[in-house]
Each structure stands twice: as C-alpha cells, then as structure tokens.
Amino acid sequence: MQSNFVDAQEKSIFLFSDIKIKGNDGEELSAHRSILVARSGLFNILLSGKNVTTQDLIFPEFSSNTLLVILEYLYTGKVTEKSLIIETVAEAYHCADFFLIEQLKLQIIEFFKNRDVDNKVNVSAKILSQILEYMESSDNELTNLLYDSVSSVPLETIEYCNLNGKALEYILSKIKKEETNMLSTLEYNLFHYIILWAANEISEETLSFYRSCLPSSEIVNNLNTTYLQKWNFNIPFNIQEIHSRYKPTMITKTSSLLDYVNLDRIHPLVISNIIEPLSGLISPNKLSDILEYLWL
C-alpha cells in the first residue's frame, strides 16, 4: 500500500528501511528509525532509549492510511493529496495532535480550507462528528473552523445522518453559550430538528412517524402569539400508541439535547397539541410549569 502514495522518484526514500509501523488494519509501513527520531519528539521518546530494540511500532488508534500522512510529512515537510483525502481529515488531525506535530495540524487545516468539495457544509458536519469522536477536547482550531462552516446555515439544512450526538450537542451548546440563534433558527426549529435527528438514528420508519407528528417550522413560526387561533395541523390519531414503541430510545437520544431548547419560547398551542402528547420527552412537571407561564 505504501507505494500507492509515492511516485517513482519518491520511492527511493523508503529504501533500506529498518523499522515497520502498523496501524489498526495490520498494514505495514516502512520507515527509518533515524529519521523518525530526528523529526518527531514522540518517535524520539519511543525509539531512542538504550534498551529499545524493537523493529515494529503498532498504533491501534490509527489506520495505516492516516499514519502514512504522518510519514509523508516527516519525510517531505508537507502533505499532499497522495496521502491526505477529505475523508481522513479528522483522523489525520487527531494523529498529528497525538504525535505533537503542530505544523502538520496547520497544513491539514489549510488543506480543508482550500479543498473544493460539493455540499461543504454537510461535509463539515460529518468531519465535526468524527473529530469530536476522536479527540477528548473540542478546543482546537479544526473544530472551530468546522463549527463556523456548519453554523453559516440554518441547522435544519444539515442532513441528519451527518451529525452524531456529540456534534449536535456541541452545536447546541455553542448556540446557547453565545446566546444567539443560528441565523434564523428559532426554538421550535431546534426542537423539530432534535426529534427528527433522533428518529433518524433509529430507523426510516421512526423518522416517518415523528415527521407526521410535527408541523413544519413555517406553520409554527406563523402562529400569532398575541391571541388564540384555530389549530389546523392534524396529528396521527394513535400518536401516543406509536410513540410508546419508540419512547425509551427517543428519551435516551434526546434527553441531554432538549435541555438546550427554551420551551417557554414555543407557542402554547404547540406545547399542548404536539409536545405534550409525545409523553416522556419532556417531564410532565416541566410541561405544566411552561404551560402555566405561557398562558399567563
């Protein structure tokens, strides 16, 4: 596999290698101990001890494709599309962070910035999900860049499949912390997205059911907040029966996310006609307090 990313002129740099590096897929990458020790502080620690005689290093955290990005940088001082692709940006950044190679992290960020890809916001959402799975801390430049990309559009335009729970909660926490809405995202839009995102995580059938339960954002946002009006959205007659099938999983997936929604900013007709029948997602006491406040 290693020869796949180097052309004929570059293959010679791996001649006479004296060490093998393996990722979690078992593929072997050839390298030179002296170069790794000289150009990486972590490799220096791993390989320069007096009693270190190993000829193999195994990094189960990373794929061989990602380790190849590290080797290309250590040997050439740069990364190219021969080793780095958009699908491996998150893991490559995590790997560069693991090996304490700050300049490589910057190059990966520039690679992503300059990469012309279709539907870049959804690509950013997917990479954001990956990087938050890989790294313990979200305080890094790539995560900030990805959030800026994702938050440049209304949340509902991001496909559910591109956000995992960690990424969605990260986005919601940023919205709440900054005390601003993502463009025109209103509280019901957040509730609507969270419920359908969780349903999509379960199955297409579940998504279809909850989609039939929730009026569109346009309908809700057009409700007059100054007086009562006729409720024209027809919900399924057996909403509670079907909801009970999915309720335990839906509660698990949405409980922490719904904490970021200010329900008292949602129209009382929506609370009583939509959210209340979806029992369990919001505690009865909280719903009662909200309705009492809204009808004052």
PDB file of C-alpha atoms in Angstrom:
ATOM      1  CA  MET A   1       0.000   0.000   0.000  1.00  0.00           C
ATOM      2  CA  GLN A   2       2.828   2.396   0.788  1.00  0.00           C
ATOM      3  CA  SER A   3       3.843   2.640  -2.839  1.00  0.00           C
ATOM      4  CA  ASN A   4       0.391   3.953  -3.673  1.00  0.00           C
ATOM      5  CA  PHE A   5       1.145   7.434  -2.420  1.00  0.00           C
ATOM      6  CA  VAL A   6       4.709   7.862  -3.682  1.00  0.00           C
ATOM      7  CA  ASP A   7       5.749   8.132  -7.284  1.00  0.00           C
ATOM      8  CA  ALA A   8       8.839   6.511  -8.773  1.00  0.00           C
ATOM      9  CA  GLN A   9      11.122   9.378  -7.765  1.00  0.00           C
ATOM     10  CA  GLU A  10       9.987   9.288  -4.152  1.00  0.00           C
ATOM     11  CA  LYS A  11      10.074   5.546  -3.565  1.00  0.00           C
ATOM     12  CA  SER A  12      13.812   5.641  -3.004  1.00  0.00           C
ATOM     13  CA  ILE A  13      13.427   7.444   0.324  1.00  0.00           C
ATOM     14  CA  PHE A  14      11.994   4.271   1.817  1.00  0.00           C
ATOM     15  CA  LEU A  15      14.863   2.049   0.653  1.00  0.00           C
ATOM     16  CA  PHE A  16      16.917   0.374   3.376  1.00  0.00           C
ATOM     17  CA  SER A  17      14.221   0.974   5.977  1.00  0.00           C
ATOM     18  CA  ASP A  18      14.899  -0.517   9.393  1.00  0.00           C
ATOM     19  CA  ILE A  19      11.533  -0.247  11.115  1.00  0.00           C
ATOM     20  CA  LYS A  20       7.927  -1.144  10.415  1.00  0.00           C
ATOM     21  CA  ILE A  21       4.900   0.847  11.546  1.00  0.00           C
ATOM     22  CA  LYS A  22       1.477  -0.756  11.763  1.00  0.00           C
ATOM     23  CA  GLY A  23      -1.966   0.729  12.161  1.00  0.00           C
ATOM     24  CA  ASN A  24      -5.190  -0.889  13.289  1.00  0.00           C
ATOM     25  CA  ASP A  25      -5.693  -2.553   9.909  1.00  0.00           C
ATOM     26  CA  GLY A  26      -2.442  -4.538  10.093  1.00  0.00           C
ATOM     27  CA  GLU A  27      -0.838  -2.899   7.055  1.00  0.00           C
ATOM     28  CA  GLU A  28       2.928  -2.403   7.404  1.00  0.00           C
ATOM     29  CA  LEU A  29       4.627   0.895   6.579  1.00  0.00           C
ATOM     30  CA  SER A  30       8.380   1.051   6.123  1.00  0.00           C
ATOM     31  CA  ALA A  31      10.408   3.816   7.750  1.00  0.00           C
ATOM     32  CA  HIS A  32      13.850   4.760   9.036  1.00  0.00           C
ATOM     33  CA  ARG A  33      14.474   4.918  12.759  1.00  0.00           C
ATOM     34  CA  SER A  34      16.989   7.768  12.481  1.00  0.00           C
ATOM     35  CA  ILE A  35      14.610   9.993  10.501  1.00  0.00           C
ATOM     36  CA  LEU A  36      11.704   9.396  12.852  1.00  0.00           C
ATOM     37  CA  VAL A  37      13.846  10.098  15.913  1.00  0.00           C
ATOM     38  CA  ALA A  38      15.271  13.282  14.398  1.00  0.00           C
ATOM     39  CA  ARG A  39      11.966  14.741  13.216  1.00  0.00           C
ATOM     40  CA  SER A  40       9.436  13.731  15.835  1.00  0.00           C
ATOM     41  CA  GLY A  41       9.664  14.239  19.571  1.00  0.00           C
ATOM     42  CA  LEU A  42       7.295  11.362  20.232  1.00  0.00           C
ATOM     43  CA  PHE A  43       9.178   8.947  17.988  1.00  0.00           C
ATOM     44  CA  ASN A  44      12.374  10.119  19.699  1.00  0.00           C
ATOM     45  CA  ILE A  45      10.920   9.063  23.048  1.00  0.00           C
ATOM     46  CA  LEU A  46       9.665   5.748  21.671  1.00  0.00           C
ATOM     47  CA  LEU A  47      12.817   4.767  19.788  1.00  0.00           C
ATOM     48  CA  SER A  48      15.882   6.342  21.375  1.00  0.00           C
ATOM     49  CA  GLY A  49      16.015   4.553  24.719  1.00  0.00           C
ATOM     50  CA  LYS A  50      19.057   2.410  25.401  1.00  0.00           C
ATOM     51  CA  ASN A  51      17.033  -0.763  25.679  1.00  0.00           C
ATOM     52  CA  VAL A  52      14.758  -0.086  22.719  1.00  0.00           C
ATOM     53  CA  THR A  53      15.452  -2.655  20.022  1.00  0.00           C
ATOM     54  CA  THR A  54      12.010  -3.056  18.524  1.00  0.00           C
ATOM     55  CA  GLN A  55      11.673  -3.102  14.768  1.00  0.00           C
ATOM     56  CA  ASP A  56       7.906  -2.695  14.863  1.00  0.00           C
ATOM     57  CA  LEU A  57       5.677   0.028  16.214  1.00  0.00           C
ATOM     58  CA  ILE A  58       1.937  -0.531  16.442  1.00  0.00           C
ATOM     59  CA  PHE A  59      -0.574   2.300  16.811  1.00  0.00           C
ATOM     60  CA  PRO A  60      -4.032   0.758  17.251  1.00  0.00           C
ATOM     61  CA  GLU A  61      -5.644   4.210  17.397  1.00  0.00           C
ATOM     62  CA  PHE A  62      -4.966   4.940  13.729  1.00  0.00           C
ATOM     63  CA  SER A  63      -5.328   3.381  10.307  1.00  0.00           C
ATOM     64  CA  SER A  64      -2.283   2.832   8.140  1.00  0.00           C
ATOM     65  CA  ASN A  65      -3.636   5.437   5.705  1.00  0.00           C
ATOM     66  CA  THR A  66      -3.541   8.035   8.461  1.00  0.00           C
ATOM     67  CA  LEU A  67      -0.078   7.011   9.648  1.00  0.00           C
ATOM     68  CA  LEU A  68       1.011   7.442   6.055  1.00  0.00           C
ATOM     69  CA  VAL A  69       0.132  11.134   6.338  1.00  0.00           C
ATOM     70  CA  ILE A  70       2.499  11.389   9.309  1.00  0.00           C
ATOM     71  CA  LEU A  71       5.307   9.669   7.424  1.00  0.00           C
ATOM     72  CA  GLU A  72       4.851  11.803   4.335  1.00  0.00           C
ATOM     73  CA  TYR A  73       5.109  14.941   6.449  1.00  0.00           C
ATOM     74  CA  LEU A  74       8.133  13.737   8.436  1.00  0.00           C
ATOM     75  CA  TYR A  75       9.969  12.792   5.242  1.00  0.00           C
ATOM     76  CA  THR A  76       8.994  15.701   2.991  1.00  0.00           C
ATOM     77  CA  GLY A  77       7.789  18.502   5.255  1.00  0.00           C
ATOM     78  CA  LYS A  78       4.388  18.610   3.569  1.00  0.00           C
ATOM     79  CA  VAL A  79       1.255  16.614   2.924  1.00  0.00           C
ATOM     80  CA  THR A  80      -0.340  16.104  -0.448  1.00  0.00           C
ATOM     81  CA  GLU A  81      -3.469  14.571  -1.910  1.00  0.00           C
ATOM     82  CA  LYS A  82      -1.448  11.408  -2.449  1.00  0.00           C
ATOM     83  CA  SER A  83      -1.891  10.588   1.231  1.00  0.00           C
ATOM     84  CA  LEU A  84      -4.453  13.037   2.641  1.00  0.00           C
ATOM     85  CA  ILE A  85      -8.045  12.983   1.427  1.00  0.00           C
ATOM     86  CA  ILE A  86     -11.134  14.756   2.700  1.00  0.00           C
ATOM     87  CA  GLU A  87     -12.481  11.539   4.263  1.00  0.00           C
ATOM     88  CA  THR A  88      -9.429  11.225   6.533  1.00  0.00           C
ATOM     89  CA  VAL A  89      -9.044  14.868   7.608  1.00  0.00           C
ATOM     90  CA  ALA A  90     -10.421  14.278  11.117  1.00  0.00           C
ATOM     91  CA  GLU A  91      -8.318  11.202  11.869  1.00  0.00           C
ATOM     92  CA  ALA A  92      -5.224  12.793  10.326  1.00  0.00           C
ATOM     93  CA  TYR A  93      -5.656  15.878  12.514  1.00  0.00           C
ATOM     94  CA  HIS A  94      -6.093  13.684  15.586  1.00  0.00           C
ATOM     95  CA  CYS A  95      -2.995  11.718  14.591  1.00  0.00           C
ATOM     96  CA  ALA A  96      -0.946  14.901  14.133  1.00  0.00           C
ATOM     97  CA  ASP A  97      -2.103  16.039  17.566  1.00  0.00           C
ATOM     98  CA  PHE A  98      -1.127  12.669  19.050  1.00  0.00           C
ATOM     99  CA  PHE A  99       2.367  12.962  17.561  1.00  0.00           C
ATOM    100  CA  LEU A 100       2.630  16.619  18.670  1.00  0.00           C
ATOM    101  CA  ILE A 101       3.230  17.912  15.142  1.00  0.00           C
ATOM    102  CA  GLU A 102       1.709  21.405  15.201  1.00  0.00           C
ATOM    103  CA  GLN A 103       2.800  22.394  11.695  1.00  0.00           C
ATOM    104  CA  LEU A 104       1.121  19.329  10.242  1.00  0.00           C
ATOM    105  CA  LYS A 105      -2.112  20.271  12.017  1.00  0.00           C
ATOM    106  CA  LEU A 106      -1.942  23.672  10.344  1.00  0.00           C
ATOM    107  CA  GLN A 107      -1.336  22.079   6.952  1.00  0.00           C
ATOM    108  CA  ILE A 108      -4.347  19.807   7.415  1.00  0.00           C
ATOM    109  CA  ILE A 109      -6.490  22.837   8.226  1.00  0.00           C
ATOM    110  CA  GLU A 110      -5.247  24.641   5.109  1.00  0.00           C
ATOM    111  CA  PHE A 111      -5.928  21.510   3.069  1.00  0.00           C
ATOM    112  CA  PHE A 112      -9.540  21.519   4.226  1.00  0.00           C
ATOM    113  CA  LYS A 113      -9.972  25.268   3.710  1.00  0.00           C
ATOM    114  CA  ASN A 114      -8.705  25.095   0.147  1.00  0.00           C
ATOM    115  CA  ARG A 115     -10.475  21.891  -0.787  1.00  0.00           C
ATOM    116  CA  ASP A 116     -13.325  22.456  -3.222  1.00  0.00           C
ATOM    117  CA  VAL A 117     -15.997  19.891  -2.358  1.00  0.00           C
ATOM    118  CA  ASP A 118     -19.699  19.709  -3.091  1.00  0.00           C
ATOM    119  CA  ASN A 119     -22.054  20.472  -0.213  1.00  0.00           C
ATOM    120  CA  LYS A 120     -19.198  21.585   2.029  1.00  0.00           C
ATOM    121  CA  VAL A 121     -21.460  22.383   4.985  1.00  0.00           C
ATOM    122  CA  ASN A 122     -22.636  18.768   5.241  1.00  0.00           C
ATOM    123  CA  VAL A 123     -19.065  17.571   4.734  1.00  0.00           C
ATOM    124  CA  SER A 124     -18.051  19.887   7.586  1.00  0.00           C
ATOM    125  CA  ALA A 125     -20.801  18.411   9.764  1.00  0.00           C
ATOM    126  CA  LYS A 126     -19.568  14.887   9.104  1.00  0.00           C
ATOM    127  CA  ILE A 127     -15.945  15.800   9.865  1.00  0.00           C
ATOM    128  CA  LEU A 128     -17.058  17.650  13.007  1.00  0.00           C
ATOM    129  CA  SER A 129     -18.776  14.461  14.170  1.00  0.00           C
ATOM    130  CA  GLN A 130     -15.602  12.483  13.521  1.00  0.00           C
ATOM    131  CA  ILE A 131     -13.204  14.889  15.224  1.00  0.00           C
ATOM    132  CA  LEU A 132     -15.371  15.030  18.357  1.00  0.00           C
ATOM    133  CA  GLU A 133     -15.302  11.222  18.494  1.00  0.00           C
ATOM    134  CA  TYR A 134     -11.536  11.083  18.082  1.00  0.00           C
ATOM    135  CA  MET A 135     -10.393  13.868  20.404  1.00  0.00           C
ATOM    136  CA  GLU A 136     -11.174  14.378  24.070  1.00  0.00           C
ATOM    137  CA  SER A 137     -11.065  18.170  23.830  1.00  0.00           C
ATOM    138  CA  SER A 138     -13.114  20.258  21.416  1.00  0.00           C
ATOM    139  CA  ASP A 139     -10.821  23.230  21.989  1.00  0.00           C
ATOM    140  CA  ASN A 140      -8.837  23.174  18.761  1.00  0.00           C
ATOM    141  CA  GLU A 141      -8.620  25.141  15.544  1.00  0.00           C
ATOM    142  CA  LEU A 142     -10.136  22.489  13.279  1.00  0.00           C
ATOM    143  CA  THR A 143     -13.238  22.084  15.446  1.00  0.00           C
ATOM    144  CA  ASN A 144     -13.716  25.858  15.494  1.00  0.00           C
ATOM    145  CA  LEU A 145     -13.344  26.016  11.717  1.00  0.00           C
ATOM    146  CA  LEU A 146     -15.876  23.239  11.199  1.00  0.00           C
ATOM    147  CA  TYR A 147     -18.360  24.862  13.568  1.00  0.00           C
ATOM    148  CA  ASP A 148     -18.054  28.162  11.702  1.00  0.00           C
ATOM    149  CA  SER A 149     -18.852  26.323   8.481  1.00  0.00           C
ATOM    150  CA  VAL A 150     -21.813  24.437   9.938  1.00  0.00           C
ATOM    151  CA  SER A 151     -23.255  27.487  11.695  1.00  0.00           C
ATOM    152  CA  SER A 152     -23.233  29.511   8.485  1.00  0.00           C
ATOM    153  CA  VAL A 153     -26.560  27.911   7.513  1.00  0.00           C
ATOM    154  CA  PRO A 154     -29.800  27.122   9.370  1.00  0.00           C
ATOM    155  CA  LEU A 155     -29.490  23.898  11.339  1.00  0.00           C
ATOM    156  CA  GLU A 156     -32.404  22.262   9.506  1.00  0.00           C
ATOM    157  CA  THR A 157     -30.465  22.307   6.226  1.00  0.00           C
ATOM    158  CA  ILE A 158     -27.901  19.859   7.626  1.00  0.00           C
ATOM    159  CA  GLU A 159     -28.727  16.233   6.856  1.00  0.00           C
ATOM    160  CA  TYR A 160     -29.423  14.215   9.999  1.00  0.00           C
ATOM    161  CA  CYS A 161     -27.016  11.444   9.008  1.00  0.00           C
ATOM    162  CA  ASN A 162     -24.054  13.831   9.030  1.00  0.00           C
ATOM    163  CA  LEU A 163     -24.269  14.728  12.717  1.00  0.00           C
ATOM    164  CA  ASN A 164     -23.701  12.338  15.582  1.00  0.00           C
ATOM    165  CA  GLY A 165     -24.920  13.043  19.096  1.00  0.00           C
ATOM    166  CA  LYS A 166     -21.671  14.660  20.218  1.00  0.00           C
ATOM    167  CA  ALA A 167     -21.587  17.037  17.264  1.00  0.00           C
ATOM    168  CA  LEU A 168     -25.227  18.039  17.625  1.00  0.00           C
ATOM    169  CA  GLU A 169     -24.813  18.680  21.345  1.00  0.00           C
ATOM    170  CA  TYR A 170     -21.650  20.681  20.654  1.00  0.00           C
ATOM    171  CA  ILE A 171     -23.538  22.878  18.168  1.00  0.00           C
ATOM    172  CA  LEU A 172     -26.462  23.378  20.549  1.00  0.00           C
ATOM    173  CA  SER A 173     -24.135  24.239  23.430  1.00  0.00           C
ATOM    174  CA  LYS A 174     -22.375  26.844  21.292  1.00  0.00           C
ATOM    175  CA  ILE A 175     -25.707  28.399  20.314  1.00  0.00           C
ATOM    176  CA  LYS A 176     -26.741  28.608  23.962  1.00  0.00           C
ATOM    177  CA  LYS A 177     -23.362  29.875  25.151  1.00  0.00           C
ATOM    178  CA  GLU A 178     -23.261  32.587  22.523  1.00  0.00           C
ATOM    179  CA  GLU A 179     -26.899  33.451  23.250  1.00  0.00           C
ATOM    180  CA  THR A 180     -27.624  33.734  19.576  1.00  0.00           C
ATOM    181  CA  ASN A 181     -29.649  31.745  17.117  1.00  0.00           C
ATOM    182  CA  MET A 182     -28.055  30.074  14.145  1.00  0.00           C
ATOM    183  CA  LEU A 183     -29.179  32.622  11.557  1.00  0.00           C
ATOM    184  CA  SER A 184     -32.979  32.468  11.847  1.00  0.00           C
ATOM    185  CA  THR A 185     -33.150  29.265  13.883  1.00  0.00           C
ATOM    186  CA  LEU A 186     -35.943  29.594  16.445  1.00  0.00           C
ATOM    187  CA  GLU A 187     -36.618  27.381  19.454  1.00  0.00           C
ATOM    188  CA  TYR A 188     -39.204  25.227  17.700  1.00  0.00           C
ATOM    189  CA  ASN A 189     -36.786  24.694  14.832  1.00  0.00           C
ATOM    190  CA  LEU A 190     -34.306  23.301  17.355  1.00  0.00           C
ATOM    191  CA  PHE A 191     -36.927  21.030  18.919  1.00  0.00           C
ATOM    192  CA  HIS A 192     -38.091  19.877  15.481  1.00  0.00           C
ATOM    193  CA  TYR A 193     -34.529  19.096  14.378  1.00  0.00           C
ATOM    194  CA  ILE A 194     -33.580  17.240  17.566  1.00  0.00           C
ATOM    195  CA  ILE A 195     -36.653  14.984  17.445  1.00  0.00           C
ATOM    196  CA  LEU A 196     -36.231  14.122  13.767  1.00  0.00           C
ATOM    197  CA  TRP A 197     -32.476  13.653  14.166  1.00  0.00           C
ATOM    198  CA  ALA A 198     -33.085  11.145  16.983  1.00  0.00           C
ATOM    199  CA  ALA A 199     -35.805   9.389  14.987  1.00  0.00           C
ATOM    200  CA  ASN A 200     -33.477   9.106  12.007  1.00  0.00           C
ATOM    201  CA  GLU A 201     -30.925   7.454  14.285  1.00  0.00           C
ATOM    202  CA  ILE A 202     -33.453   4.688  14.976  1.00  0.00           C
ATOM    203  CA  SER A 203     -34.958   3.906  11.565  1.00  0.00           C
ATOM    204  CA  GLU A 204     -36.629   5.369   8.491  1.00  0.00           C
ATOM    205  CA  GLU A 205     -39.981   4.174   9.832  1.00  0.00           C
ATOM    206  CA  THR A 206     -39.403   6.069  13.069  1.00  0.00           C
ATOM    207  CA  LEU A 207     -38.408   9.187  11.164  1.00  0.00           C
ATOM    208  CA  SER A 208     -41.555   8.966   9.046  1.00  0.00           C
ATOM    209  CA  PHE A 209     -43.758   8.683  12.138  1.00  0.00           C
ATOM    210  CA  TYR A 210     -42.287  11.645  14.019  1.00  0.00           C
ATOM    211  CA  ARG A 211     -42.258  13.709  10.855  1.00  0.00           C
ATOM    212  CA  SER A 212     -46.023  13.146  10.644  1.00  0.00           C
ATOM    213  CA  CYS A 213     -46.361  14.331  14.253  1.00  0.00           C
ATOM    214  CA  LEU A 214     -44.515  17.613  13.891  1.00  0.00           C
ATOM    215  CA  PRO A 215     -45.817  20.566  11.906  1.00  0.00           C
ATOM    216  CA  SER A 216     -43.305  22.353   9.745  1.00  0.00           C
ATOM    217  CA  SER A 217     -41.347  25.268  11.117  1.00  0.00           C
ATOM    218  CA  GLU A 218     -43.224  27.533   8.709  1.00  0.00           C
ATOM    219  CA  ILE A 219     -46.599  26.591  10.236  1.00  0.00           C
ATOM    220  CA  VAL A 220     -45.396  27.102  13.797  1.00  0.00           C
ATOM    221  CA  ASN A 221     -43.454  30.273  13.158  1.00  0.00           C
ATOM    222  CA  ASN A 222     -46.538  31.818  11.535  1.00  0.00           C
ATOM    223  CA  LEU A 223     -48.718  31.276  14.594  1.00  0.00           C
ATOM    224  CA  ASN A 224     -49.895  34.557  16.045  1.00  0.00           C
ATOM    225  CA  THR A 225     -48.505  34.882  19.553  1.00  0.00           C
ATOM    226  CA  THR A 226     -50.969  37.543  20.684  1.00  0.00           C
ATOM    227  CA  TYR A 227     -54.227  35.555  20.643  1.00  0.00           C
ATOM    228  CA  LEU A 228     -55.628  32.043  20.358  1.00  0.00           C
ATOM    229  CA  GLN A 229     -56.330  30.716  16.902  1.00  0.00           C
ATOM    230  CA  LYS A 230     -57.585  27.575  15.273  1.00  0.00           C
ATOM    231  CA  TRP A 231     -55.149  24.667  15.200  1.00  0.00           C
ATOM    232  CA  ASN A 232     -55.110  23.335  11.638  1.00  0.00           C
ATOM    233  CA  PHE A 233     -52.413  20.664  11.866  1.00  0.00           C
ATOM    234  CA  ASN A 234     -53.742  17.112  12.083  1.00  0.00           C
ATOM    235  CA  ILE A 235     -51.575  14.773  14.122  1.00  0.00           C
ATOM    236  CA  PRO A 236     -51.900  10.960  13.915  1.00  0.00           C
ATOM    237  CA  PHE A 237     -54.911   9.758  15.950  1.00  0.00           C
ATOM    238  CA  ASN A 238     -52.792   6.995  17.528  1.00  0.00           C
ATOM    239  CA  ILE A 239     -49.790   9.203  18.248  1.00  0.00           C
ATOM    240  CA  GLN A 240     -49.362   8.057  21.858  1.00  0.00           C
ATOM    241  CA  GLU A 241     -49.661   4.369  20.993  1.00  0.00           C
ATOM    242  CA  ILE A 242     -46.990   4.518  18.293  1.00  0.00           C
ATOM    243  CA  HIS A 243     -44.822   6.912  20.305  1.00  0.00           C
ATOM    244  CA  SER A 244     -44.762   4.400  23.169  1.00  0.00           C
ATOM    245  CA  ARG A 245     -42.891   1.928  20.938  1.00  0.00           C
ATOM    246  CA  TYR A 246     -40.007   4.314  20.423  1.00  0.00           C
ATOM    247  CA  LYS A 247     -40.206   6.314  23.655  1.00  0.00           C
ATOM    248  CA  PRO A 248     -37.364   4.653  25.636  1.00  0.00           C
ATOM    249  CA  THR A 249     -34.862   5.049  22.809  1.00  0.00           C
ATOM    250  CA  MET A 250     -36.074   8.537  21.940  1.00  0.00           C
ATOM    251  CA  ILE A 251     -35.703   9.651  25.563  1.00  0.00           C
ATOM    252  CA  THR A 252     -32.159   8.278  25.675  1.00  0.00           C
ATOM    253  CA  LYS A 253     -31.180  10.060  22.484  1.00  0.00           C
ATOM    254  CA  THR A 254     -32.857  13.400  23.170  1.00  0.00           C
ATOM    255  CA  SER A 255     -32.738  13.983  26.939  1.00  0.00           C
ATOM    256  CA  SER A 256     -29.471  15.933  27.026  1.00  0.00           C
ATOM    257  CA  LEU A 257     -30.167  17.686  23.715  1.00  0.00           C
ATOM    258  CA  LEU A 258     -33.608  19.012  24.652  1.00  0.00           C
ATOM    259  CA  ASP A 259     -32.059  20.782  27.643  1.00  0.00           C
ATOM    260  CA  TYR A 260     -30.751  23.322  25.130  1.00  0.00           C
ATOM    261  CA  VAL A 261     -34.257  24.228  23.918  1.00  0.00           C
ATOM    262  CA  ASN A 262     -36.091  27.075  25.656  1.00  0.00           C
ATOM    263  CA  LEU A 263     -39.569  25.561  25.563  1.00  0.00           C
ATOM    264  CA  ASP A 264     -41.163  28.688  27.017  1.00  0.00           C
ATOM    265  CA  ARG A 265     -40.380  30.396  23.728  1.00  0.00           C
ATOM    266  CA  ILE A 266     -42.539  27.913  21.807  1.00  0.00           C
ATOM    267  CA  HIS A 267     -46.189  28.714  21.113  1.00  0.00           C
ATOM    268  CA  PRO A 268     -48.547  27.196  23.736  1.00  0.00           C
ATOM    269  CA  LEU A 269     -50.618  25.525  21.017  1.00  0.00           C
ATOM    270  CA  VAL A 270     -47.529  23.579  20.005  1.00  0.00           C
ATOM    271  CA  ILE A 271     -46.771  22.626  23.597  1.00  0.00           C
ATOM    272  CA  SER A 272     -50.296  21.338  24.288  1.00  0.00           C
ATOM    273  CA  ASN A 273     -51.068  19.777  20.896  1.00  0.00           C
ATOM    274  CA  ILE A 274     -47.685  18.359  19.888  1.00  0.00           C
ATOM    275  CA  ILE A 275     -45.110  18.188  22.659  1.00  0.00           C
ATOM    276  CA  GLU A 276     -47.443  17.087  25.453  1.00  0.00           C
ATOM    277  CA  PRO A 277     -48.772  14.010  23.540  1.00  0.00           C
ATOM    278  CA  LEU A 278     -45.166  12.934  22.970  1.00  0.00           C
ATOM    279  CA  SER A 279     -45.051  11.999  26.626  1.00  0.00           C
ATOM    280  CA  GLY A 280     -41.763  11.362  28.354  1.00  0.00           C
ATOM    281  CA  LEU A 281     -39.591  13.526  26.134  1.00  0.00           C
ATOM    282  CA  ILE A 282     -40.267  16.445  28.462  1.00  0.00           C
ATOM    283  CA  SER A 283     -41.156  15.812  32.106  1.00  0.00           C
ATOM    284  CA  PRO A 284     -44.851  16.416  32.996  1.00  0.00           C
ATOM    285  CA  ASN A 285     -43.906  18.873  35.747  1.00  0.00           C
ATOM    286  CA  LYS A 286     -41.792  20.926  33.385  1.00  0.00           C
ATOM    287  CA  LEU A 287     -44.550  20.960  30.768  1.00  0.00           C
ATOM    288  CA  SER A 288     -47.091  22.039  33.373  1.00  0.00           C
ATOM    289  CA  ASP A 289     -44.874  24.898  34.538  1.00  0.00           C
ATOM    290  CA  ILE A 290     -44.245  26.016  30.966  1.00  0.00           C
ATOM    291  CA  LEU A 291     -47.928  25.993  30.018  1.00  0.00           C
ATOM    292  CA  GLU A 292     -48.858  27.883  33.179  1.00  0.00           C
ATOM    293  CA  TYR A 293     -46.243  30.500  32.333  1.00  0.00           C
ATOM    294  CA  LEU A 294     -47.276  30.766  28.674  1.00  0.00           C
ATOM    295  CA  TRP A 295     -50.992  31.161  29.376  1.00  0.00           C
ATOM    296  CA  LEU A 296     -50.468  33.949  31.889  1.00  0.00           C
TER     297      LEU A 296
END
